[in-house]
mmCIF file of N, CA, C and O in Angstrom:
data_model
loop_
_atom_site.group_PDB
_atom_site.id
_atom_site.type_symbol
_atom_site.label_atom_id
_atom_site.label_comp_id
_atom_site.label_asym_id
_atom_site.label_seq_id
_atom_site.Cartn_x
_atom_site.Cartn_y
_atom_site.Cartn_z
ATOM 1 N N MET A 911 32.110 -25.884 -93.994
ATOM 2 C CA MET A 911 33.190 -24.989 -93.652
ATOM 3 C C MET A 911 32.855 -23.586 -94.156
ATOM 4 O O MET A 911 32.391 -23.415 -95.262
ATOM 5 N N ARG A 912 33.083 -22.579 -93.323
ATOM 6 C CA ARG A 912 32.858 -21.189 -93.695
ATOM 7 C C ARG A 912 34.191 -20.546 -94.045
ATOM 8 O O ARG A 912 35.180 -20.738 -93.352
ATOM 9 N N ILE A 913 34.187 -19.797 -95.115
ATOM 10 C CA ILE A 913 35.376 -19.057 -95.528
ATOM 11 C C ILE A 913 35.010 -17.582 -95.545
ATOM 12 O O ILE A 913 33.980 -17.196 -96.081
ATOM 13 N N HIS A 914 35.859 -16.771 -94.962
ATOM 14 C CA HIS A 914 35.655 -15.329 -94.980
ATOM 15 C C HIS A 914 36.760 -14.730 -95.848
ATOM 16 O O HIS A 914 37.941 -14.881 -95.542
ATOM 17 N N LEU A 915 36.381 -14.104 -96.932
ATOM 18 C CA LEU A 915 37.336 -13.497 -97.854
ATOM 19 C C LEU A 915 37.060 -12.008 -97.912
ATOM 20 O O LEU A 915 35.929 -11.592 -98.148
ATOM 21 N N ARG A 916 38.065 -11.191 -97.686
ATOM 22 C CA ARG A 916 37.901 -9.741 -97.741
ATOM 23 C C ARG A 916 38.644 -9.230 -98.971
ATOM 24 O O ARG A 916 39.835 -9.501 -99.139
ATOM 25 N N ILE A 917 37.919 -8.503 -99.804
ATOM 26 C CA ILE A 917 38.505 -7.940 -101.017
ATOM 27 C C ILE A 917 38.247 -6.447 -101.017
ATOM 28 O O ILE A 917 37.119 -6.004 -100.840
ATOM 29 N N GLN A 918 39.300 -5.681 -101.230
ATOM 30 C CA GLN A 918 39.143 -4.235 -101.348
ATOM 31 C C GLN A 918 39.402 -3.863 -102.793
ATOM 32 O O GLN A 918 40.438 -4.196 -103.357
ATOM 33 N N PHE A 919 38.426 -3.192 -103.398
ATOM 34 C CA PHE A 919 38.552 -2.813 -104.795
ATOM 35 C C PHE A 919 39.555 -1.686 -104.957
ATOM 36 O O PHE A 919 39.499 -0.696 -104.225
ATOM 37 N N PRO A 920 40.472 -1.801 -105.928
ATOM 38 C CA PRO A 920 41.373 -0.686 -106.214
ATOM 39 C C PRO A 920 40.535 0.489 -106.723
ATOM 40 O O PRO A 920 39.598 0.302 -107.486
ATOM 41 N N HIS A 921 40.856 1.696 -106.261
ATOM 42 C CA HIS A 921 40.047 2.841 -106.628
ATOM 43 C C HIS A 921 40.878 4.120 -106.629
ATOM 44 O O HIS A 921 42.006 4.146 -106.165
ATOM 45 N N GLU A 922 40.278 5.163 -107.199
ATOM 46 C CA GLU A 922 40.879 6.486 -107.157
ATOM 47 C C GLU A 922 39.828 7.455 -106.641
ATOM 48 O O GLU A 922 38.630 7.201 -106.740
ATOM 49 N N MET A 923 40.278 8.550 -106.087
ATOM 50 C CA MET A 923 39.372 9.536 -105.534
ATOM 51 C C MET A 923 39.660 10.875 -106.187
ATOM 52 O O MET A 923 40.820 11.264 -106.357
ATOM 53 N N ASP A 924 38.587 11.560 -106.603
ATOM 54 C CA ASP A 924 38.757 12.912 -107.146
ATOM 55 C C ASP A 924 37.658 13.798 -106.577
ATOM 56 O O ASP A 924 36.931 13.389 -105.674
ATOM 57 N N GLY A 925 37.499 14.976 -107.099
ATOM 58 C CA GLY A 925 36.501 15.913 -106.597
ATOM 59 C C GLY A 925 35.071 15.434 -106.769
ATOM 60 O O GLY A 925 34.152 15.955 -106.133
ATOM 61 N N GLU A 926 34.859 14.431 -107.618
ATOM 62 C CA GLU A 926 33.512 13.927 -107.860
ATOM 63 C C GLU A 926 33.217 12.635 -107.115
ATOM 64 O O GLU A 926 32.153 12.053 -107.258
ATOM 65 N N GLY A 927 34.165 12.118 -106.355
ATOM 66 C CA GLY A 927 33.923 10.910 -105.575
ATOM 67 C C GLY A 927 34.983 9.858 -105.776
ATOM 68 O O GLY A 927 36.092 10.138 -106.240
ATOM 69 N N ILE A 928 34.611 8.627 -105.454
ATOM 70 C CA ILE A 928 35.514 7.482 -105.543
ATOM 71 C C ILE A 928 35.126 6.660 -106.766
ATOM 72 O O ILE A 928 33.954 6.375 -106.979
ATOM 73 N N HIS A 929 36.118 6.265 -107.568
ATOM 74 C CA HIS A 929 35.868 5.509 -108.788
ATOM 75 C C HIS A 929 36.719 4.241 -108.801
ATOM 76 O O HIS A 929 37.935 4.320 -108.656
ATOM 77 N N PRO A 930 36.088 3.068 -108.981
ATOM 78 C CA PRO A 930 36.882 1.826 -109.024
ATOM 79 C C PRO A 930 37.642 1.711 -110.339
ATOM 80 O O PRO A 930 37.218 2.243 -111.361
ATOM 81 N N TYR A 931 38.775 1.043 -110.299
ATOM 82 C CA TYR A 931 39.540 0.746 -111.506
ATOM 83 C C TYR A 931 39.028 -0.562 -112.088
ATOM 84 O O TYR A 931 39.622 -1.609 -111.898
ATOM 85 N N LEU A 932 37.913 -0.525 -112.770
ATOM 86 C CA LEU A 932 37.338 -1.757 -113.314
ATOM 87 C C LEU A 932 38.284 -2.438 -114.295
ATOM 88 O O LEU A 932 38.376 -3.654 -114.334
ATOM 89 N N GLU A 933 38.996 -1.665 -115.081
ATOM 90 C CA GLU A 933 39.874 -2.253 -116.085
ATOM 91 C C GLU A 933 41.125 -2.881 -115.469
ATOM 92 O O GLU A 933 41.832 -3.621 -116.128
ATOM 93 N N ASN A 934 41.405 -2.615 -114.216
ATOM 94 C CA ASN A 934 42.598 -3.136 -113.573
ATOM 95 C C ASN A 934 42.306 -4.241 -112.570
ATOM 96 O O ASN A 934 43.119 -4.507 -111.698
ATOM 97 N N TYR A 935 41.141 -4.879 -112.660
ATOM 98 C CA TYR A 935 40.816 -5.943 -111.710
ATOM 99 C C TYR A 935 41.760 -7.130 -111.861
ATOM 100 O O TYR A 935 42.177 -7.705 -110.893
ATOM 101 N N GLY A 936 42.052 -7.544 -113.094
ATOM 102 C CA GLY A 936 42.986 -8.628 -113.365
ATOM 103 C C GLY A 936 42.887 -9.812 -112.428
ATOM 104 O O GLY A 936 41.910 -10.540 -112.400
ATOM 105 N N ALA A 937 43.933 -10.020 -111.631
ATOM 106 C CA ALA A 937 44.002 -11.157 -110.707
ATOM 107 C C ALA A 937 42.913 -11.077 -109.641
ATOM 108 O O ALA A 937 42.384 -12.100 -109.214
ATOM 109 N N LEU A 938 42.550 -9.874 -109.232
ATOM 110 C CA LEU A 938 41.499 -9.705 -108.239
ATOM 111 C C LEU A 938 40.183 -10.304 -108.731
ATOM 112 O O LEU A 938 39.494 -11.008 -108.008
ATOM 113 N N ARG A 939 39.840 -10.057 -109.984
ATOM 114 C CA ARG A 939 38.619 -10.607 -110.565
ATOM 115 C C ARG A 939 38.672 -12.139 -110.567
ATOM 116 O O ARG A 939 37.689 -12.798 -110.249
ATOM 117 N N LYS A 940 39.819 -12.715 -110.900
ATOM 118 C CA LYS A 940 39.952 -14.180 -110.917
ATOM 119 C C LYS A 940 39.770 -14.775 -109.524
ATOM 120 O O LYS A 940 39.144 -15.817 -109.358
ATOM 121 N N ILE A 941 40.319 -14.124 -108.517
ATOM 122 C CA ILE A 941 40.153 -14.587 -107.145
ATOM 123 C C ILE A 941 38.678 -14.518 -106.753
ATOM 124 O O ILE A 941 38.123 -15.461 -106.189
ATOM 125 N N MET A 942 38.035 -13.406 -107.068
ATOM 126 C CA MET A 942 36.618 -13.245 -106.740
ATOM 127 C C MET A 942 35.765 -14.294 -107.453
ATOM 128 O O MET A 942 34.874 -14.890 -106.846
ATOM 129 N N GLU A 943 36.035 -14.520 -108.739
ATOM 130 C CA GLU A 943 35.275 -15.521 -109.497
ATOM 131 C C GLU A 943 35.414 -16.893 -108.850
ATOM 132 O O GLU A 943 34.440 -17.622 -108.703
ATOM 133 N N ARG A 944 36.614 -17.238 -108.458
ATOM 134 C CA ARG A 944 36.871 -18.552 -107.867
ATOM 135 C C ARG A 944 36.083 -18.746 -106.571
ATOM 136 O O ARG A 944 35.458 -19.763 -106.362
ATOM 137 N N PHE A 945 36.116 -17.743 -105.706
ATOM 138 C CA PHE A 945 35.419 -17.866 -104.436
ATOM 139 C C PHE A 945 33.911 -17.703 -104.579
ATOM 140 O O PHE A 945 33.157 -18.220 -103.768
ATOM 141 N N MET A 946 33.469 -17.007 -105.613
ATOM 142 C CA MET A 946 32.032 -16.819 -105.817
ATOM 143 C C MET A 946 31.371 -18.036 -106.469
ATOM 144 O O MET A 946 30.156 -18.117 -106.498
ATOM 145 N N GLU A 947 32.159 -18.979 -106.972
ATOM 146 C CA GLU A 947 31.586 -20.180 -107.585
ATOM 147 C C GLU A 947 30.651 -20.901 -106.623
ATOM 148 O O GLU A 947 29.591 -21.352 -107.013
ATOM 149 N N ASN A 948 31.053 -21.036 -105.383
ATOM 150 C CA ASN A 948 30.268 -21.760 -104.382
ATOM 151 C C ASN A 948 29.766 -20.847 -103.267
ATOM 152 O O ASN A 948 29.384 -21.326 -102.208
ATOM 153 N N CYS A 949 29.758 -19.580 -103.522
ATOM 154 C CA CYS A 949 29.353 -18.585 -102.536
ATOM 155 C C CYS A 949 27.830 -18.613 -102.363
ATOM 156 O O CYS A 949 27.087 -18.625 -103.340
ATOM 157 N N GLU A 950 27.379 -18.644 -101.128
ATOM 158 C CA GLU A 950 25.949 -18.585 -100.849
ATOM 159 C C GLU A 950 25.504 -17.178 -100.470
ATOM 160 O O GLU A 950 24.399 -16.768 -100.792
ATOM 161 N N SER A 951 26.360 -16.467 -99.766
ATOM 162 C CA SER A 951 26.023 -15.103 -99.366
ATOM 163 C C SER A 951 27.303 -14.283 -99.286
ATOM 164 O O SER A 951 28.399 -14.827 -99.253
ATOM 165 N N LEU A 952 27.139 -12.974 -99.285
ATOM 166 C CA LEU A 952 28.298 -12.099 -99.178
ATOM 167 C C LEU A 952 27.908 -10.823 -98.467
ATOM 168 O O LEU A 952 26.735 -10.523 -98.273
ATOM 169 N N GLU A 953 28.926 -10.072 -98.115
ATOM 170 C CA GLU A 953 28.760 -8.830 -97.387
ATOM 171 C C GLU A 953 29.554 -7.764 -98.118
ATOM 172 O O GLU A 953 30.711 -7.980 -98.481
ATOM 173 N N VAL A 954 28.934 -6.617 -98.349
ATOM 174 C CA VAL A 954 29.602 -5.496 -99.012
ATOM 175 C C VAL A 954 29.570 -4.317 -98.050
ATOM 176 O O VAL A 954 28.517 -3.983 -97.504
ATOM 177 N N HIS A 955 30.730 -3.703 -97.848
ATOM 178 C CA HIS A 955 30.829 -2.536 -96.978
ATOM 179 C C HIS A 955 31.006 -1.301 -97.856
ATOM 180 O O HIS A 955 31.893 -1.269 -98.706
ATOM 181 N N CYS A 956 30.154 -0.310 -97.654
ATOM 182 C CA CYS A 956 30.232 0.957 -98.385
ATOM 183 C C CYS A 956 30.216 2.101 -97.382
ATOM 184 O O CYS A 956 29.679 1.961 -96.287
ATOM 185 N N TRP A 957 30.773 3.243 -97.776
ATOM 186 C CA TRP A 957 30.603 4.431 -96.951
ATOM 187 C C TRP A 957 29.155 4.855 -97.084
ATOM 188 O O TRP A 957 28.543 4.696 -98.134
ATOM 189 N N GLU A 958 28.565 5.398 -96.033
ATOM 190 C CA GLU A 958 27.139 5.727 -96.050
ATOM 191 C C GLU A 958 26.775 6.742 -97.130
ATOM 192 O O GLU A 958 25.640 6.781 -97.584
ATOM 193 N N ASP A 959 27.735 7.555 -97.581
ATOM 194 C CA ASP A 959 27.414 8.526 -98.632
ATOM 195 C C ASP A 959 27.539 7.936 -100.042
ATOM 196 O O ASP A 959 27.292 8.617 -101.022
ATOM 197 N N GLU A 960 27.895 6.670 -100.158
ATOM 198 C CA GLU A 960 27.937 6.004 -101.466
ATOM 199 C C GLU A 960 26.553 5.456 -101.798
ATOM 200 O O GLU A 960 26.356 4.269 -102.041
ATOM 201 N N THR A 961 25.588 6.363 -101.815
ATOM 202 C CA THR A 961 24.185 5.974 -101.950
ATOM 203 C C THR A 961 23.887 5.289 -103.287
ATOM 204 O O THR A 961 23.067 4.380 -103.331
ATOM 205 N N ASP A 962 24.537 5.713 -104.362
ATOM 206 C CA ASP A 962 24.300 5.071 -105.670
ATOM 207 C C ASP A 962 24.721 3.603 -105.630
ATOM 208 O O ASP A 962 24.002 2.727 -106.104
ATOM 209 N N ALA A 963 25.893 3.321 -105.074
ATOM 210 C CA ALA A 963 26.376 1.940 -104.994
ATOM 211 C C ALA A 963 25.454 1.097 -104.117
ATOM 212 O O ALA A 963 25.138 -0.045 -104.452
ATOM 213 N N ILE A 964 25.016 1.663 -103.012
ATOM 214 C CA ILE A 964 24.113 0.945 -102.110
ATOM 215 C C ILE A 964 22.811 0.626 -102.827
ATOM 216 O O ILE A 964 22.325 -0.505 -102.792
ATOM 217 N N ARG A 965 22.239 1.617 -103.528
ATOM 218 C CA ARG A 965 20.988 1.394 -104.269
ATOM 219 C C ARG A 965 21.164 0.351 -105.369
ATOM 220 O O ARG A 965 20.287 -0.482 -105.590
ATOM 221 N N GLU A 966 22.286 0.403 -106.092
ATOM 222 C CA GLU A 966 22.538 -0.565 -107.162
ATOM 223 C C GLU A 966 22.574 -1.997 -106.634
ATOM 224 O O GLU A 966 21.999 -2.899 -107.233
ATOM 225 N N LEU A 967 23.263 -2.201 -105.527
ATOM 226 C CA LEU A 967 23.367 -3.542 -104.964
ATOM 227 C C LEU A 967 22.019 -4.024 -104.438
ATOM 228 O O LEU A 967 21.628 -5.168 -104.681
ATOM 229 N N ILE A 968 21.303 -3.158 -103.765
ATOM 230 C CA ILE A 968 19.977 -3.533 -103.261
ATOM 231 C C ILE A 968 19.043 -3.869 -104.416
ATOM 232 O O ILE A 968 18.255 -4.814 -104.336
ATOM 233 N N ALA A 969 19.144 -3.141 -105.523
ATOM 234 C CA ALA A 969 18.260 -3.351 -106.676
ATOM 235 C C ALA A 969 18.430 -4.735 -107.304
ATOM 236 O O ALA A 969 17.465 -5.302 -107.818
ATOM 237 N N VAL A 970 19.640 -5.303 -107.277
ATOM 238 C CA VAL A 970 19.860 -6.618 -107.898
ATOM 239 C C VAL A 970 19.794 -7.757 -106.887
ATOM 240 O O VAL A 970 19.914 -8.919 -107.263
ATOM 241 N N SER A 971 19.599 -7.436 -105.625
ATOM 242 C CA SER A 971 19.568 -8.449 -104.573
ATOM 243 C C SER A 971 18.143 -8.930 -104.344
ATOM 244 O O SER A 971 17.224 -8.126 -104.270
ATOM 245 N N ASP A 972 17.976 -10.244 -104.212
ATOM 246 C CA ASP A 972 16.636 -10.755 -103.928
ATOM 247 C C ASP A 972 16.382 -10.881 -102.430
ATOM 248 O O ASP A 972 15.261 -10.995 -101.983
ATOM 249 N N ARG A 973 17.420 -10.880 -101.631
ATOM 250 C CA ARG A 973 17.298 -10.845 -100.177
ATOM 251 C C ARG A 973 18.451 -10.000 -99.669
ATOM 252 O O ARG A 973 19.603 -10.243 -99.991
ATOM 253 N N VAL A 974 18.118 -8.964 -98.935
ATOM 254 C CA VAL A 974 19.175 -8.054 -98.498
ATOM 255 C C VAL A 974 18.922 -7.617 -97.059
ATOM 256 O O VAL A 974 17.784 -7.463 -96.625
ATOM 257 N N ASP A 975 19.997 -7.478 -96.313
ATOM 258 C CA ASP A 975 19.959 -6.990 -94.940
ATOM 259 C C ASP A 975 20.954 -5.841 -94.880
ATOM 260 O O ASP A 975 22.126 -6.017 -95.226
ATOM 261 N N VAL A 976 20.491 -4.666 -94.488
ATOM 262 C CA VAL A 976 21.349 -3.480 -94.488
ATOM 263 C C VAL A 976 21.509 -2.958 -93.069
ATOM 264 O O VAL A 976 20.517 -2.723 -92.377
ATOM 265 N N ASP A 977 22.754 -2.813 -92.639
ATOM 266 C CA ASP A 977 23.071 -2.147 -91.377
ATOM 267 C C ASP A 977 23.558 -0.753 -91.737
ATOM 268 O O ASP A 977 24.647 -0.599 -92.308
ATOM 269 N N GLY A 978 22.751 0.258 -91.453
ATOM 270 C CA GLY A 978 23.132 1.631 -91.764
ATOM 271 C C GLY A 978 24.274 2.096 -90.891
ATOM 272 O O GLY A 978 24.655 1.452 -89.919
ATOM 273 N N GLY A 979 24.832 3.212 -91.250
ATOM 274 C CA GLY A 979 25.953 3.765 -90.495
ATOM 275 C C GLY A 979 27.147 3.911 -91.405
ATOM 276 O O GLY A 979 27.039 3.849 -92.622
ATOM 277 N N ASN A 980 28.287 4.136 -90.800
ATOM 278 C CA ASN A 980 29.484 4.332 -91.588
ATOM 279 C C ASN A 980 30.561 3.375 -91.098
ATOM 280 O O ASN A 980 31.135 3.609 -90.039
ATOM 281 N N PRO A 981 30.836 2.279 -91.764
ATOM 282 C CA PRO A 981 30.337 1.958 -93.097
ATOM 283 C C PRO A 981 28.931 1.340 -93.062
ATOM 284 O O PRO A 981 28.512 0.805 -92.038
ATOM 285 N N THR A 982 28.255 1.420 -94.200
ATOM 286 C CA THR A 982 26.990 0.722 -94.375
ATOM 287 C C THR A 982 27.338 -0.696 -94.803
ATOM 288 O O THR A 982 28.135 -0.892 -95.722
ATOM 289 N N ILE A 983 26.752 -1.685 -94.139
ATOM 290 C CA ILE A 983 27.052 -3.083 -94.420
ATOM 291 C C ILE A 983 25.831 -3.720 -95.069
ATOM 292 O O ILE A 983 24.741 -3.680 -94.511
ATOM 293 N N ILE A 984 26.025 -4.287 -96.246
ATOM 294 C CA ILE A 984 24.944 -4.925 -96.988
ATOM 295 C C ILE A 984 25.240 -6.411 -97.066
ATOM 296 O O ILE A 984 26.281 -6.815 -97.584
ATOM 297 N N ARG A 985 24.346 -7.226 -96.544
ATOM 298 C CA ARG A 985 24.464 -8.682 -96.612
ATOM 299 C C ARG A 985 23.419 -9.173 -97.601
ATOM 300 O O ARG A 985 22.255 -8.817 -97.491
ATOM 301 N N THR A 986 23.834 -9.996 -98.547
ATOM 302 C CA THR A 986 22.919 -10.464 -99.574
ATOM 303 C C THR A 986 23.277 -11.873 -100.027
ATOM 304 O O THR A 986 24.383 -12.345 -99.782
ATOM 305 N N LYS A 987 22.331 -12.521 -100.696
ATOM 306 C CA LYS A 987 22.619 -13.810 -101.315
ATOM 307 C C LYS A 987 23.518 -13.562 -102.518
ATOM 308 O O LYS A 987 23.468 -12.518 -103.152
ATOM 309 N N CYS A 988 24.340 -14.519 -102.836
ATOM 310 C CA CYS A 988 25.280 -14.395 -103.952
ATOM 311 C C CYS A 988 24.613 -14.930 -105.224
ATOM 312 O O CYS A 988 24.899 -16.040 -105.672
ATOM 313 N N THR A 989 23.726 -14.136 -105.779
ATOM 314 C CA THR A 989 22.965 -14.519 -106.965
ATOM 315 C C THR A 989 23.756 -14.181 -108.233
ATOM 316 O O THR A 989 24.722 -13.407 -108.178
ATOM 317 N N PRO A 990 23.347 -14.713 -109.387
ATOM 318 C CA PRO A 990 24.017 -14.349 -110.641
ATOM 319 C C PRO A 990 24.010 -12.838 -110.893
ATOM 320 O O PRO A 990 24.972 -12.280 -111.414
ATOM 321 N N GLU A 991 22.936 -12.159 -110.521
ATOM 322 C CA GLU A 991 22.844 -10.712 -110.729
ATOM 323 C C GLU A 991 23.854 -9.959 -109.854
ATOM 324 O O GLU A 991 24.491 -9.012 -110.311
ATOM 325 N N VAL A 992 23.992 -10.388 -108.612
ATOM 326 C CA VAL A 992 24.957 -9.760 -107.711
ATOM 327 C C VAL A 992 26.376 -10.030 -108.211
ATOM 328 O O VAL A 992 27.216 -9.123 -108.266
ATOM 329 N N LYS A 993 26.650 -11.251 -108.628
ATOM 330 C CA LYS A 993 27.977 -11.592 -109.162
ATOM 331 C C LYS A 993 28.300 -10.736 -110.381
ATOM 332 O O LYS A 993 29.414 -10.227 -110.520
ATOM 333 N N ASP A 994 27.329 -10.577 -111.282
ATOM 334 C CA ASP A 994 27.544 -9.772 -112.488
ATOM 335 C C ASP A 994 27.872 -8.325 -112.134
ATOM 336 O O ASP A 994 28.784 -7.730 -112.703
ATOM 337 N N LEU A 995 27.143 -7.762 -111.181
ATOM 338 C CA LEU A 995 27.407 -6.386 -110.762
ATOM 339 C C LEU A 995 28.833 -6.257 -110.221
ATOM 340 O O LEU A 995 29.570 -5.352 -110.615
ATOM 341 N N LEU A 996 29.225 -7.151 -109.341
ATOM 342 C CA LEU A 996 30.534 -7.048 -108.701
ATOM 343 C C LEU A 996 31.696 -7.411 -109.630
ATOM 344 O O LEU A 996 32.759 -6.806 -109.563
ATOM 345 N N LEU A 997 31.500 -8.399 -110.492
ATOM 346 C CA LEU A 997 32.600 -8.881 -111.337
ATOM 347 C C LEU A 997 32.724 -8.156 -112.670
ATOM 348 O O LEU A 997 33.826 -8.006 -113.185
ATOM 349 N N ASN A 998 31.606 -7.711 -113.224
ATOM 350 C CA ASN A 998 31.640 -7.193 -114.598
ATOM 351 C C ASN A 998 31.245 -5.728 -114.736
ATOM 352 O O ASN A 998 31.867 -4.992 -115.475
ATOM 353 N N ARG A 999 30.198 -5.338 -114.062
ATOM 354 C CA ARG A 999 29.687 -3.987 -114.273
ATOM 355 C C ARG A 999 30.292 -2.970 -113.330
ATOM 356 O O ARG A 999 30.555 -1.834 -113.712
ATOM 357 N N GLY A 1000 30.487 -3.354 -112.074
ATOM 358 C CA GLY A 1000 30.999 -2.402 -111.086
ATOM 359 C C GLY A 1000 29.934 -1.388 -110.719
ATOM 360 O O GLY A 1000 28.893 -1.300 -111.340
ATOM 361 N N PHE A 1001 30.208 -0.628 -109.685
ATOM 362 C CA PHE A 1001 29.263 0.380 -109.209
ATOM 363 C C PHE A 1001 29.485 1.686 -109.920
ATOM 364 O O PHE A 1001 30.592 2.012 -110.321
ATOM 365 N N LYS A 1002 28.430 2.474 -110.047
ATOM 366 C CA LYS A 1002 28.547 3.834 -110.609
ATOM 367 C C LYS A 1002 29.199 4.731 -109.596
ATOM 368 O O LYS A 1002 29.041 4.567 -108.417
#
């Protein structure tokens, strides 16, 4: 059975860009952890100008497929490194 789960990170925007509220993940983090337990692959959508986030995700991914454009879509295996980035560290 395939499950498609869409999660949008809470964020704020200022003159320097978009910043996630890592400290306010709360229930969102628990939902993500639960679904990532048996996750084989995932997809992350970023705006094409979020180059740091795109590079960070690609750097920890052992297999990645990137569809450029706006949004940029990154498909990757759900490895421990990818889970750690999304659940604990967050993007710069």
